[in-house]
Tab-separated table of C-alpha atoms in Angstrom:
chain	number	residue	atom	x	y	z
A	1	MET	CA	308.559	158.314	121.026
A	2	SER	CA	307.372	159.688	124.342
A	3	ASP	CA	309.782	160.343	127.185
A	4	ASP	CA	307.786	158.294	129.670
A	5	PHE	CA	308.416	155.025	127.840
A	6	ASP	CA	309.130	152.810	130.852
A	7	LEU	CA	307.569	149.403	130.428
A	8	LEU	CA	309.113	148.135	133.644
A	9	GLU	CA	307.785	150.912	135.850
A	10	THR	CA	306.187	149.549	138.990
A	11	SER	CA	304.596	151.914	141.459
A	12	SER	CA	303.179	150.788	144.785
A	13	ASN	CA	301.256	154.042	145.220
A	14	GLU	CA	298.390	152.753	143.103
A	15	LYS	CA	295.572	151.000	144.908
A	16	THR	CA	295.588	147.313	144.107
A	17	GLU	CA	292.932	144.678	144.518
A	18	LYS	CA	294.094	141.269	145.614
A	19	VAL	CA	292.418	138.277	144.056
A	20	ASP	CA	292.433	134.764	145.398
A	21	VAL	CA	293.809	132.484	142.693
A	22	ASN	CA	292.679	128.900	142.391
A	23	TRP	CA	294.896	127.471	139.689
A	24	GLY	CA	293.099	124.908	137.548
A	25	LYS	CA	293.628	123.079	134.303
A	26	ALA	CA	292.447	125.936	132.066
A	27	ILE	CA	295.998	126.965	131.129
A	28	ASP	CA	296.890	123.406	130.076
A	29	THR	CA	293.671	123.197	128.083
A	30	MET	CA	294.404	126.407	126.206
A	31	LYS	CA	298.028	125.438	125.563
A	32	SER	CA	296.866	122.071	124.258
A	33	LYS	CA	294.407	123.704	121.871
A	34	LEU	CA	296.998	126.154	120.633
A	35	SER	CA	299.477	123.344	119.994
A	36	GLN	CA	296.931	121.661	117.733
A	37	GLU	CA	297.033	124.607	115.368
A	38	ASP	CA	300.306	123.448	113.741
A	39	ASP	CA	299.539	122.643	110.131
A	40	PRO	CA	302.194	121.092	107.829
A	41	GLU	CA	300.167	122.118	104.766
A	42	VAL	CA	300.309	125.850	105.481
A	43	ARG	CA	302.821	126.527	102.712
A	44	GLN	CA	300.761	124.644	100.163
A	45	LYS	CA	297.643	126.527	101.274
A	46	ILE	CA	299.410	129.828	100.728
A	47	LEU	CA	300.721	128.782	97.311
A	48	ASN	CA	297.330	127.582	96.112
A	49	ALA	CA	295.221	130.227	97.853
A	50	THR	CA	292.176	131.749	96.188
A	51	LEU	CA	289.731	134.348	97.422
A	52	ASP	CA	287.308	131.579	98.299
A	53	ASP	CA	290.026	129.848	100.353
A	54	VAL	CA	290.555	133.076	102.262
A	55	VAL	CA	286.885	133.031	103.281
A	56	HIS	CA	287.305	129.609	104.890
A	57	MET	CA	290.604	130.630	106.499
A	58	ALA	CA	289.009	133.785	107.940
A	59	GLU	CA	286.120	131.740	109.299
A	60	LYS	CA	288.616	129.368	110.897
A	61	ASP	CA	290.324	132.410	112.445
A	62	ARG	CA	286.962	133.514	113.833
A	63	THR	CA	286.217	130.057	115.238
A	64	THR	CA	289.660	129.794	116.814
A	65	LEU	CA	289.293	133.257	118.360
A	66	LEU	CA	285.822	132.434	119.632
A	67	ASP	CA	287.061	129.249	121.310
A	68	ALA	CA	290.001	131.148	122.817
A	69	ILE	CA	287.734	133.881	124.205
A	70	LYS	CA	285.451	131.251	125.740
A	71	ASP	CA	288.411	129.439	127.307
A	72	LEU	CA	289.799	132.705	128.663
A	73	THR	CA	286.427	133.586	130.150
A	74	ASP	CA	286.195	130.168	131.813
A	75	TYR	CA	289.782	130.546	133.017
A	76	GLN	CA	288.844	133.831	134.664
A	77	ASP	CA	286.340	131.936	136.789
A	78	GLU	CA	288.867	129.281	137.734
A	79	VAL	CA	291.525	131.731	138.902
A	80	GLY	CA	289.053	134.074	140.570
A	81	ILE	CA	289.338	137.018	138.179
A	82	ILE	CA	286.317	139.302	138.353
A	83	PHE	CA	284.485	138.876	135.062
A	84	GLU	CA	283.428	142.439	134.323
A	85	LYS	CA	286.953	143.741	134.930
A	86	PHE	CA	288.475	141.398	132.366
A	87	SER	CA	285.955	141.546	129.502
A	88	SER	CA	284.743	144.379	127.310
A	89	LEU	CA	281.043	144.460	128.114
A	90	ASN	CA	278.611	146.431	126.004
A	91	ALA	CA	276.174	148.926	127.520
A	92	THR	CA	273.378	146.386	128.032
A	93	GLU	CA	275.631	143.834	129.733
A	94	GLN	CA	277.283	146.450	131.926
A	95	LYS	CA	273.877	147.836	132.909
A	96	VAL	CA	272.883	144.466	134.396
A	97	ILE	CA	275.840	144.663	136.781
A	98	ASP	CA	275.512	148.393	137.471
A	99	ASP	CA	271.804	148.128	138.283
A	100	ALA	CA	272.411	145.230	140.659
A	101	GLN	CA	275.243	147.134	142.342
A	102	LYS	CA	273.118	150.272	142.758
A	103	ALA	CA	270.240	148.227	144.183
A	104	LEU	CA	272.634	146.635	146.660
A	105	GLU	CA	273.957	150.024	147.771
A	106	ARG	CA	270.413	151.361	148.199
A	107	ALA	CA	269.462	148.328	150.262
A	108	LYS	CA	272.463	148.884	152.547
A	109	ILE	CA	271.573	152.543	153.037
A	110	GLU	CA	267.929	151.714	153.769
A	111	LEU	CA	268.976	149.138	156.354
A	112	GLU	CA	271.374	151.609	157.966
A	113	ASP	CA	268.623	154.226	158.081
A	114	ALA	CA	266.203	151.760	159.647
A	115	GLN	CA	268.764	150.687	162.248
A	116	ALA	CA	269.689	154.306	162.977
A	117	LYS	CA	266.221	155.010	164.355
A	118	PRO	CA	266.406	155.151	168.178
A	119	ASP	CA	265.126	152.027	169.904
A	120	THR	CA	262.237	153.742	171.685
A	121	TRP	CA	258.707	152.562	172.363
A	122	TRP	CA	257.379	155.285	170.075
A	123	ASN	CA	259.533	154.246	167.113
A	124	ASN	CA	258.804	150.607	167.812
A	125	LEU	CA	255.109	151.471	167.879
A	126	TRP	CA	255.477	152.920	164.378
A	127	GLY	CA	257.101	149.758	163.045
A	128	ARG	CA	260.828	150.258	163.605
A	129	LYS	CA	261.552	146.559	164.100
A	130	SER	CA	259.405	145.480	161.145
A	131	LYS	CA	261.147	148.047	158.938
A	132	ILE	CA	264.525	146.689	160.019
A	133	ALA	CA	263.426	143.130	159.269
A	134	LYS	CA	262.067	144.215	155.892
A	135	ALA	CA	265.284	146.093	155.077
A	136	GLU	CA	267.380	143.075	156.065
A	137	LEU	CA	265.333	140.851	153.772
A	138	ALA	CA	265.657	143.389	150.937
A	139	LEU	CA	269.431	143.488	151.485
A	140	LYS	CA	269.674	139.712	151.229
A	141	GLU	CA	267.694	139.778	147.990
A	142	ALA	CA	269.907	142.584	146.645
A	143	GLU	CA	273.059	140.661	147.571
A	144	LYS	CA	271.657	137.602	145.836
A	145	ALA	CA	270.803	139.638	142.722
A	146	ARG	CA	274.259	141.235	142.722
A	147	ALA	CA	275.911	137.843	143.001
A	148	GLY	CA	273.896	136.593	140.013
A	149	ALA	CA	274.430	139.739	137.927
A	150	ASP	CA	277.915	138.645	136.900
A	151	ASN	CA	276.649	135.302	135.628
A	152	LYS	CA	273.751	136.963	133.814
A	153	ALA	CA	276.058	139.493	132.155
A	154	LYS	CA	278.486	136.706	131.333
A	155	ALA	CA	275.728	134.666	129.673
A	156	MET	CA	274.690	137.716	127.637
A	157	PHE	CA	278.324	138.319	126.717
A	158	GLN	CA	278.851	134.700	125.620
A	159	GLU	CA	275.664	134.781	123.557
A	160	ARG	CA	276.752	138.023	121.901
A	161	ILE	CA	280.214	136.856	120.904
A	162	GLU	CA	278.832	133.532	119.662
A	163	SER	CA	277.872	135.268	116.417
A	164	ALA	CA	280.416	138.082	116.608
A	165	ASP	CA	282.627	138.886	113.663
A	166	VAL	CA	286.412	138.677	113.644
A	167	GLN	CA	286.808	142.380	114.395
A	168	THR	CA	284.739	142.120	117.590
A	169	LEU	CA	286.633	139.030	118.750
A	170	LEU	CA	289.986	140.679	118.078
A	171	SER	CA	288.857	143.703	120.075
A	172	GLU	CA	287.864	141.415	122.951
A	173	LEU	CA	291.249	139.670	122.838
A	174	SER	CA	293.012	143.043	122.858
A	175	TYR	CA	290.885	144.206	125.788
A	176	LYS	CA	291.769	141.081	127.753
A	177	SER	CA	295.457	141.657	126.973
A	178	GLN	CA	295.253	145.233	128.232
A	179	ALA	CA	293.430	144.075	131.344
A	180	ALA	CA	296.108	141.438	131.862
A	181	VAL	CA	298.788	144.137	131.715
A	182	SER	CA	297.105	145.966	134.582
A	183	ARG	CA	296.649	142.714	136.481
A	184	LEU	CA	300.324	141.794	136.057
A	185	LYS	CA	301.369	145.227	137.261
A	186	ASN	CA	299.126	144.915	140.311
A	187	ARG	CA	300.642	141.516	141.028
A	188	GLU	CA	304.125	143.008	140.776
A	189	VAL	CA	303.139	145.684	143.274
A	190	GLU	CA	301.763	143.030	145.604
A	191	ILE	CA	304.963	140.986	145.350
A	192	LYS	CA	307.088	144.070	145.922
A	193	GLU	CA	305.091	144.876	149.063
A	194	VAL	CA	305.661	141.331	150.350
A	195	GLU	CA	309.360	141.632	149.513
A	196	ASP	CA	309.582	144.832	151.547
A	197	LYS	CA	307.837	143.142	154.453
A	198	LEU	CA	310.226	140.204	154.233
A	199	GLN	CA	313.181	142.572	154.139
A	200	ASP	CA	311.884	144.173	157.328
A	201	ALA	CA	311.357	140.693	158.749
A	202	ILE	CA	314.966	139.779	157.921
A	203	VAL	CA	316.219	142.897	159.692
A	204	GLU	CA	314.030	142.165	162.701
A	205	ALA	CA	314.970	138.485	162.731
A	206	THR	CA	318.657	139.393	162.487
A	207	LYS	CA	318.313	141.772	165.424
A	208	ASN	CA	316.537	139.104	167.467
A	209	HIS	CA	319.161	136.575	166.429
A	210	THR	CA	321.881	138.903	167.661
A	211	LYS	CA	320.006	139.625	170.875
A	212	ALA	CA	319.458	135.920	171.458
A	213	LEU	CA	323.163	135.229	171.053
A	214	GLU	CA	324.018	138.093	173.401
A	215	LYS	CA	321.554	136.780	175.979
A	216	LYS	CA	322.984	133.321	175.526
A	217	LYS	CA	326.447	134.634	176.305
A	218	GLU	CA	325.169	136.428	179.386
A	219	VAL	CA	323.450	133.256	180.562
A	220	GLU	CA	326.548	131.206	179.832
A	221	ALA	CA	328.629	133.621	181.992
A	222	LYS	CA	326.133	133.342	184.850
A	223	LEU	CA	326.051	129.606	184.322
A	224	GLU	CA	329.828	129.350	184.693
A	225	GLU	CA	329.611	131.322	187.884
A	226	GLN	CA	326.843	129.099	189.252
A	227	TYR	CA	328.706	125.969	188.186
A	228	ALA	CA	331.703	127.163	190.226
A	229	LEU	CA	329.518	127.921	193.233
A	230	LEU	CA	327.761	124.578	192.878
A	231	LYS	CA	331.076	122.740	192.707
A	232	GLN	CA	332.252	124.544	195.833
A	233	ALA	CA	328.972	123.850	197.670
A	234	ARG	CA	329.125	120.165	196.795
A	235	GLN	CA	332.695	120.000	198.063
A	236	GLU	CA	331.654	121.668	201.303
A	237	LEU	CA	328.801	119.151	201.617
A	238	GLU	CA	331.218	116.250	201.261
A	239	ASP	CA	333.546	117.745	203.884
A	240	ILE	CA	330.817	117.661	206.553
A	241	VAL	CA	331.239	114.489	208.581
A	242	ASP	CA	328.064	114.615	210.643
A	243	LYS	CA	325.322	113.901	208.177
A	244	GLN	CA	322.658	114.456	210.815
A	245	SER	CA	323.781	117.897	211.769
A	246	ALA	CA	322.038	121.169	210.998
A	247	GLN	CA	325.164	122.239	209.128
A	248	TYR	CA	324.735	119.295	206.731
A	249	ALA	CA	321.071	120.091	206.161
A	250	GLU	CA	321.967	123.717	205.447
A	251	ALA	CA	324.663	122.620	203.015
A	252	ILE	CA	322.176	120.359	201.192
A	253	GLY	CA	319.749	123.260	200.901
A	254	LYS	CA	322.505	125.443	199.451
A	255	VAL	CA	323.428	122.774	196.881
A	256	THR	CA	319.781	122.324	195.941
A	257	GLY	CA	319.309	126.048	195.469
A	258	LEU	CA	322.420	126.280	193.279
A	259	GLU	CA	321.253	123.266	191.234
A	260	GLN	CA	317.899	125.013	190.614
A	261	LYS	CA	319.651	128.159	189.442
A	262	VAL	CA	321.897	126.094	187.171
A	263	GLU	CA	318.837	124.301	185.778
A	264	GLU	CA	317.078	127.590	185.143
A	265	LEU	CA	320.146	129.035	183.466
A	266	GLU	CA	320.523	125.875	181.355
A	267	GLY	CA	316.906	126.311	180.279
A	268	LEU	CA	317.516	129.920	179.392
A	269	LYS	CA	320.663	128.977	177.505
A	270	ASN	CA	318.762	126.359	175.498
A	271	ALA	CA	315.908	128.811	174.865
A	272	TYR	CA	318.230	131.526	173.591
A	273	THR	CA	320.151	128.975	171.541
A	274	THR	CA	316.927	127.706	169.998
A	275	LEU	CA	315.658	131.230	169.460
A	276	ALA	CA	318.911	132.278	167.804
A	277	ALA	CA	318.801	129.190	165.565
A	278	SER	CA	315.170	129.854	164.724
A	279	LYS	CA	315.808	133.481	163.831
A	280	ASP	CA	318.830	132.469	161.776
A	281	SER	CA	316.700	129.858	159.996
A	282	PHE	CA	313.995	132.400	159.174
A	283	VAL	CA	316.602	134.852	157.946
A	284	HIS	CA	317.616	132.238	155.371
A	285	LYS	CA	313.994	131.321	154.630
A	286	HIS	CA	313.001	134.945	154.151
A	287	ASN	CA	316.044	135.508	152.025
A	288	LEU	CA	315.153	132.520	149.839
A	289	THR	CA	311.548	133.699	149.576
A	290	ILE	CA	312.710	137.165	148.561
A	291	LYS	CA	314.923	135.670	145.863
A	292	VAL	CA	312.020	133.597	144.514
A	293	LEU	CA	309.591	136.539	144.648
A	294	THR	CA	312.123	138.833	143.006
A	295	SER	CA	312.604	136.299	140.237
A	296	LEU	CA	308.842	135.961	139.771
A	297	ARG	CA	308.420	139.715	139.801
A	298	SER	CA	311.168	140.049	137.230
A	299	ASN	CA	309.455	137.481	135.019
A	300	LEU	CA	306.133	139.272	135.462
A	301	GLN	CA	307.806	142.521	134.454
A	302	THR	CA	309.143	140.825	131.341
A	303	HIS	CA	305.751	139.381	130.444
A	304	ARG	CA	303.995	142.638	131.195
A	305	ALA	CA	306.446	144.724	129.212
A	306	LYS	CA	306.196	142.394	126.225
A	307	LEU	CA	302.428	142.040	126.500
A	308	LYS	CA	301.952	145.789	126.775
A	309	SER	CA	304.235	146.532	123.842
A	310	ASP	CA	302.940	143.643	121.741
A	311	THR	CA	299.334	144.584	122.441
A	312	GLU	CA	299.932	148.112	121.199
A	313	GLU	CA	301.553	146.760	118.047
A	314	ARG	CA	299.011	143.974	117.780
A	315	LEU	CA	296.162	146.494	117.664
A	316	LYS	CA	297.712	147.956	114.528
A	317	TYR	CA	298.305	144.460	113.190
A	318	TYR	CA	294.697	143.535	113.838
A	319	ASP	CA	293.523	146.737	112.156
A	320	GLY	CA	295.481	145.702	109.085
A	321	TYR	CA	293.981	142.236	109.205
A	322	VAL	CA	290.430	143.550	109.492
A	323	VAL	CA	290.977	146.041	106.669
A	324	ALA	CA	292.452	143.237	104.575
A	325	LEU	CA	289.358	141.117	105.203
A	326	LYS	CA	287.149	144.027	104.181
A	327	ALA	CA	289.289	144.601	101.095
A	328	ARG	CA	288.955	140.939	100.207
A	329	THR	CA	285.195	141.263	100.531
A	330	ASP	CA	285.195	144.409	98.397
A	331	GLN	CA	287.388	142.687	95.849
A	332	GLU	CA	285.013	139.742	95.744
A	333	PHE	CA	282.094	142.161	95.463
A	334	ALA	CA	283.786	143.940	92.574
A	335	ALA	CA	284.468	140.585	90.917
A	336	ILE	CA	280.805	139.645	91.333
A	337	LEU	CA	279.709	142.955	89.824
A	338	GLU	CA	282.173	142.505	86.969
A	339	HIS	CA	280.899	138.985	86.413
A	340	LEU	CA	277.292	140.185	86.464
A	341	GLY	CA	278.186	143.032	84.119
A	342	VAL	CA	279.861	140.684	81.666
A	343	LYS	CA	276.924	138.307	81.816
A	344	THR	CA	274.507	141.199	81.356
A	345	ASP	CA	276.527	142.409	78.370
A	346	GLU	CA	276.445	138.899	76.980
A	347	HIS	CA	272.698	138.611	77.487
A	348	ILE	CA	271.958	142.027	76.007
A	349	GLY	CA	274.284	141.326	73.084
A	350	GLU	CA	272.630	137.987	72.602
A	351	THR	CA	269.190	139.635	72.693
A	352	LEU	CA	270.225	142.373	70.262
A	353	ALA	CA	271.859	139.893	67.919
A	354	SER	CA	268.796	137.648	68.125
A	355	MET	CA	266.613	140.699	67.495
A	356	HIS	CA	268.589	141.587	64.383
A	357	THR	CA	268.616	138.006	63.168
A	358	ALA	CA	264.892	137.630	63.810
A	359	SER	CA	264.219	140.913	62.031
A	360	ALA	CA	266.264	139.866	59.012
A	361	LYS	CA	264.582	136.502	58.965
A	362	ALA	CA	261.168	138.177	59.232
A	363	ARG	CA	262.065	140.379	56.285
A	364	GLN	CA	263.206	137.338	54.353
A	365	ASP	CA	260.053	135.465	55.318
A	366	MET	CA	257.996	138.444	54.181
A	367	MET	CA	259.806	138.532	50.858
A	368	ASP	CA	259.602	134.773	50.519
A	369	ASN	CA	255.898	134.788	51.376
A	370	ILE	CA	254.954	137.288	48.633
A	371	PRO	CA	254.936	134.607	45.898
A	372	VAL	CA	253.166	132.278	48.293
A	373	HIS	CA	250.496	134.907	48.931
A	374	GLU	CA	250.183	135.515	45.213
A	375	LYS	CA	249.868	131.820	44.613
A	376	VAL	CA	247.219	131.563	47.334
A	377	MET	CA	245.323	134.523	45.892
A	378	GLN	CA	245.633	133.033	42.418
A	379	GLY	CA	244.041	129.903	43.800
A	380	VAL	CA	241.320	132.039	45.409
A	381	TYR	CA	240.598	133.895	42.186
A	382	SER	CA	240.740	130.688	40.200
A	383	SER	CA	238.327	129.033	42.570
A	384	TYR	CA	236.133	132.144	42.414
A	385	ALA	CA	236.203	132.130	38.603
A	386	GLU	CA	235.507	128.447	38.545
A	387	ALA	CA	232.626	128.836	40.960
A	388	LEU	CA	231.330	131.796	38.983
A	389	GLN	CA	231.532	129.779	35.779
A	390	GLU	CA	229.594	127.002	37.410
A	391	ILE	CA	227.015	129.494	38.640
A	392	ARG	CA	226.616	131.012	35.127
A	393	ALA	CA	226.272	127.558	33.661
A	394	LYS	CA	223.712	126.757	36.286
A	395	ASP	CA	221.911	130.020	35.508
A	396	SER	CA	221.776	129.144	31.824
A	397	GLU	CA	220.216	125.844	32.636
A	398	ILE	CA	217.696	127.541	34.936
A	399	GLN	CA	216.794	130.083	32.164
A	400	LYS	CA	216.369	127.378	29.634
A	401	ASN	CA	214.283	125.334	32.075
A	402	PHE	CA	212.074	128.306	32.876
A	403	ALA	CA	211.641	129.166	29.207
A	404	GLU	CA	210.711	125.660	28.322
A	405	ARG	CA	208.372	125.118	31.265
A	406	TYR	CA	206.761	128.501	31.676
A	407	GLY	CA	207.380	130.269	28.421
A	408	ILE	CA	209.299	133.002	30.163
A	409	ASP	CA	212.558	134.244	28.783
A	410	MET	CA	214.768	134.383	31.857
A	411	LYS	CA	217.891	135.453	29.983
A	412	GLU	CA	217.019	139.137	30.089
A	413	ILE	CA	216.054	138.961	33.754
A	414	PHE	CA	219.305	137.262	34.788
A	415	GLU	CA	221.399	139.561	32.642
A	416	ASP	CA	219.672	142.577	34.259
A	417	TYR	CA	220.343	140.989	37.637
A	418	TYR	CA	224.035	140.566	36.996
A	419	ASN	CA	224.400	143.945	35.338
A	420	ALA	CA	222.400	145.932	37.938
A	421	ASP	CA	224.235	148.507	40.119
A	422	ALA	CA	223.823	147.347	43.700
A	423	ASN	CA	224.517	150.878	45.019
A	424	ALA	CA	221.951	152.659	42.783
A	425	PRO	CA	218.918	153.920	44.784
A	426	SER	CA	215.708	152.212	43.928
A	427	GLY	CA	212.818	154.367	42.684
A	428	ASP	CA	215.058	157.342	41.634
A	429	ASP	CA	216.052	156.113	38.168
A	430	GLY	CA	212.870	157.422	36.424
A	431	LYS	CA	211.240	154.063	36.222
A	432	PRO	CA	207.749	153.598	37.552
A	433	ALA	CA	207.778	152.927	41.256
A	434	ASP	CA	205.248	150.235	40.924
A	435	LYS	CA	207.352	148.189	38.455
A	436	PRO	CA	207.392	144.659	39.822
A	437	LYS	CA	210.710	143.512	41.293
A	438	PRO	CA	212.260	140.241	40.262
A	439	GLU	CA	211.665	137.366	42.539
A	440	ALA	CA	214.192	136.884	45.232
A	441	GLY	CA	217.039	134.600	44.360
A	442	GLU	CA	218.945	132.200	46.577
A	443	ASP	CA	221.330	134.939	47.725
A	444	ASP	CA	218.460	137.057	49.052
A	445	LEU	CA	217.184	134.196	51.165
A	446	LEU	CA	220.647	133.732	52.724
A	447	SER	CA	221.229	137.390	53.499
């Protein structure tokens, strides 16, 4: 553990930026949503959990985180927190703001340059005033663009996280927590500065209170003296018998003068009394304010210390959660591959078994079909023999008919026809080439 582990350290040397806070209902809204997350069936869900259940639970986590990020972003607007300093923008979103800021700075410089030109007739002749007017217009446009850059970047940010995964949303939540730590520390510094000012105010008010009391005492002493003189002057006035004499008029003037001094001193006495009371009142008010601010600062320190420490631990916790989600996905992927492998094995085994069965059956069919083929061929040969027998019988009748009708013995001709070698070359067997051929039979006409 490092030596500089001081979660409660508050330094006023750092430059802080004060933000006007307009407290709204965003906090109540977020607290209300968080309170709705209580689920009495959590235990049963854990007991009956499957990998598929985890998918739905993780998606619910993502949805809850997304809603929380949106609410936090809206809350930033309500309390006046600058958007880009409280959200982790990507390069594209940050560029929108940076470009608008650079354009605004350029416009300011160009206006300053235009205004810096001496107001002479020569410069005015070359368009000094028109350049100033143009630069002023450009500055207004740049200020307008800069004002809208935050909203544009915010819209891009909201659109991006709409489909962001859990890891991105957790990173955004962690970033906001870290930004909140800095904001809380800045607020502590601001409170401490006000406390110091109030302490100085108490010292000053106490001094003025003391001075007022001292002045009051001085006035009271003078007042006693004047009261004595006034009493004496009034007595002298009463002792004068001639009310129309110059002595009486002089005595009245003396009494009047003393009464004026007494009235002035009474006024001073009341003023110092009131001033002393006022300073004493503000001493108590400042003291009460300091107590309240100190209490608030102490609470902020507690929240900041816990948030800082918890955020550091939470980052590790989130890393574990994200890795667990990835492991669940890998496990599911492995299960899918295993399932596909088993099914593939089953299909291949089924195909191989079917192949063997089909082959065996084909062999059996082949063996079984041999007698069938023989039987078919026997029928073919029988039909052929039968047809041949019919043909020979028909030939005998034709021979007999020819012999009876034409006196030609056809038996020898038909026997030569049936006994002739169809492959023997004609004209090479030693017989005369001009020996007449037998008349063409029915088969010759059909060839």
